[in-house]
PDB file of C-alpha atoms in Angstrom:
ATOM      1  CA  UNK A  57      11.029  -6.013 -17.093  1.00 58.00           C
ATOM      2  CA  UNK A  58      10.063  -3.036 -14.983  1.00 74.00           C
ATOM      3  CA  UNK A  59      13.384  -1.399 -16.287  1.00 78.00           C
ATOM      4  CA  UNK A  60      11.970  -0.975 -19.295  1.00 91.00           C
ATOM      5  CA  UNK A  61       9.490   1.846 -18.618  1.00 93.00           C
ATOM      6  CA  UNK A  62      12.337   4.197 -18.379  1.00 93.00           C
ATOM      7  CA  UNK A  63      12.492   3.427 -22.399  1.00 94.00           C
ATOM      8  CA  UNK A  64       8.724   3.715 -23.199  1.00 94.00           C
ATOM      9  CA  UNK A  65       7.259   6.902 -24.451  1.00 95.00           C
ATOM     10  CA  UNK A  66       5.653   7.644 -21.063  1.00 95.00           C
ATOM     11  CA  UNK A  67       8.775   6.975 -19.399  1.00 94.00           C
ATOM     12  CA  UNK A  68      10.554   9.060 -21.300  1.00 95.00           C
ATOM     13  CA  UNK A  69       8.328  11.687 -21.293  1.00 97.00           C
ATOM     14  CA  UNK A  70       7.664  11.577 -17.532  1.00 96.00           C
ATOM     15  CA  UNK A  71      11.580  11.927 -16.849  1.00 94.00           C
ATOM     16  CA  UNK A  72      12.097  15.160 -18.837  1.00 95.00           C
ATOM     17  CA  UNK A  73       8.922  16.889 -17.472  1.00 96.00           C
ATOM     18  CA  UNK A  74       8.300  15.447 -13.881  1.00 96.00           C
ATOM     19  CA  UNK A  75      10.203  18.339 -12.161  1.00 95.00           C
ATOM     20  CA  UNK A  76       7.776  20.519 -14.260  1.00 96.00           C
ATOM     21  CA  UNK A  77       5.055  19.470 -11.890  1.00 98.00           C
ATOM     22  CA  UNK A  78       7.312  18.810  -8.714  1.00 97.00           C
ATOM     23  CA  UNK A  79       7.924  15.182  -9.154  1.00 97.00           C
ATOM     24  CA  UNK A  80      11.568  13.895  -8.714  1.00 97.00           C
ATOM     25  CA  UNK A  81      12.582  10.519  -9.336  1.00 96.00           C
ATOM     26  CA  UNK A  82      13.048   8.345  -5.786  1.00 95.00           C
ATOM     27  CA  UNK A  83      15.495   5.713  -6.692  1.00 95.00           C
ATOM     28  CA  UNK A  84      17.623   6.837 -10.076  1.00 94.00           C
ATOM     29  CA  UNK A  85      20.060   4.609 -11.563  1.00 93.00           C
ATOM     30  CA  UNK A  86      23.887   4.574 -10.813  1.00 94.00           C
ATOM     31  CA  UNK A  87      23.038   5.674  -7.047  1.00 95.00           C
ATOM     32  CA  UNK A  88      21.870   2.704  -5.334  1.00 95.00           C
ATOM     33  CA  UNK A  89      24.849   2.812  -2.845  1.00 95.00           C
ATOM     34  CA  UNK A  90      23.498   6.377  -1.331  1.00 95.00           C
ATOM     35  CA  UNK A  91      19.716   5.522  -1.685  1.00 94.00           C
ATOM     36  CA  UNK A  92      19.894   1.776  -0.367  1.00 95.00           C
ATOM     37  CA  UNK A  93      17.418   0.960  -2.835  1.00 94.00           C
ATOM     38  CA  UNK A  94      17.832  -0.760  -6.939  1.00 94.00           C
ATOM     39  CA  UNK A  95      17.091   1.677  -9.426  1.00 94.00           C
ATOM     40  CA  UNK A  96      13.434   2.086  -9.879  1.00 94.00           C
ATOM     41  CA  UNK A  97      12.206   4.050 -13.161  1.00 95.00           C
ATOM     42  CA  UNK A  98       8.773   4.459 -12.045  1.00 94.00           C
ATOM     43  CA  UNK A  99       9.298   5.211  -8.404  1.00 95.00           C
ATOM     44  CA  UNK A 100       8.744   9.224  -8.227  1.00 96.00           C
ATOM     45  CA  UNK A 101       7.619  11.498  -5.287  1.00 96.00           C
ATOM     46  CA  UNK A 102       6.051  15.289  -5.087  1.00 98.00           C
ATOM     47  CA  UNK A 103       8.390  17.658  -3.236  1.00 96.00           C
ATOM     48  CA  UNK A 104       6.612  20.964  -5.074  1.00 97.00           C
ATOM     49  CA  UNK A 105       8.325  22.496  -8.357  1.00 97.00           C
ATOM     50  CA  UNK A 106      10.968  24.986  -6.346  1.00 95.00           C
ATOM     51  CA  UNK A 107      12.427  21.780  -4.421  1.00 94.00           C
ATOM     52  CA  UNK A 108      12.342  19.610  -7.634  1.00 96.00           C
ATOM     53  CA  UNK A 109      14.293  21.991  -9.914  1.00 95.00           C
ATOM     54  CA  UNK A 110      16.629  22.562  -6.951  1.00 94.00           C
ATOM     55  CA  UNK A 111      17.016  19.157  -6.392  1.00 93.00           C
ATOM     56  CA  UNK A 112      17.445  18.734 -10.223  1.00 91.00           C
ATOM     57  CA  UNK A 113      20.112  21.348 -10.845  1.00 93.00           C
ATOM     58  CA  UNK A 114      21.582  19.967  -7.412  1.00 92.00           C
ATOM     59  CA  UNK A 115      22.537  16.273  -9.517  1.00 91.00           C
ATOM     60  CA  UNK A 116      21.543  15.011  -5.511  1.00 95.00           C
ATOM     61  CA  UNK A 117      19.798  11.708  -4.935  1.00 95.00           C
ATOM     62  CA  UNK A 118      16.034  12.619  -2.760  1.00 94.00           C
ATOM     63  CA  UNK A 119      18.068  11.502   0.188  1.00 93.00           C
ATOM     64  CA  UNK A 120      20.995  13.726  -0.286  1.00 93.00           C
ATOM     65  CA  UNK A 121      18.969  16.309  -0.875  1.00 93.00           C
ATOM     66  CA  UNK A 122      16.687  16.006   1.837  1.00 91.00           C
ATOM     67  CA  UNK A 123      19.954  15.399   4.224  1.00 90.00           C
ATOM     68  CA  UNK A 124      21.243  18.451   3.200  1.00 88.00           C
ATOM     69  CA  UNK A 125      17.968  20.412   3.819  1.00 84.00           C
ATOM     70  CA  UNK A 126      17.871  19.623   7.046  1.00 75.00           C
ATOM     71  CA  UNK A 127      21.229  20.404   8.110  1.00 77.00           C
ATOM     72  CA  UNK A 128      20.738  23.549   6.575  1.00 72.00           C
ATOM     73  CA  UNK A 129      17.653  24.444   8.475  1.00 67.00           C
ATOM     74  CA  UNK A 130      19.574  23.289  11.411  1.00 62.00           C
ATOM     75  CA  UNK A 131      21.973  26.372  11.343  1.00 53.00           C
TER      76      UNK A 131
END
């Protein structure tokens, strides 16, 4: 399935070091009710390396985060 490139050695390798390089993962597992979308291993997105290890140390979902970046430009 395409679950299972989370447990191939590229998967695994790409989720410990894609916020190395500014890549966060889109659609991670366990969060489908905030992202609207199925979990999706191989689904990632560049934001830049400050926003990904924010977003990392943050536990947010892209959409969270992104939410909460705007509101907070708002003020």
């Amino acid at each position: 399935t395409s679950h299972s490139f989370a447990q191939s050695p590229e998967g695994k390798w790409l989720a410990a070091h894609a916020g190395e390089y500014g890549f966060v993962l889109s659609y991670p597992r366990g969060k489908e009710s905030i992202t609207g979308y199925t979990y999706e291993p191989w689904h990632y997105r560049y934001v830049g390396i400050a926003h990904a290890e924010a977003l990392k140390s943050s536990g947010q979902t892209l959409k969270e985060y992104l939410e909460n970046l705007e509101t907070t430009e708002q003020l």
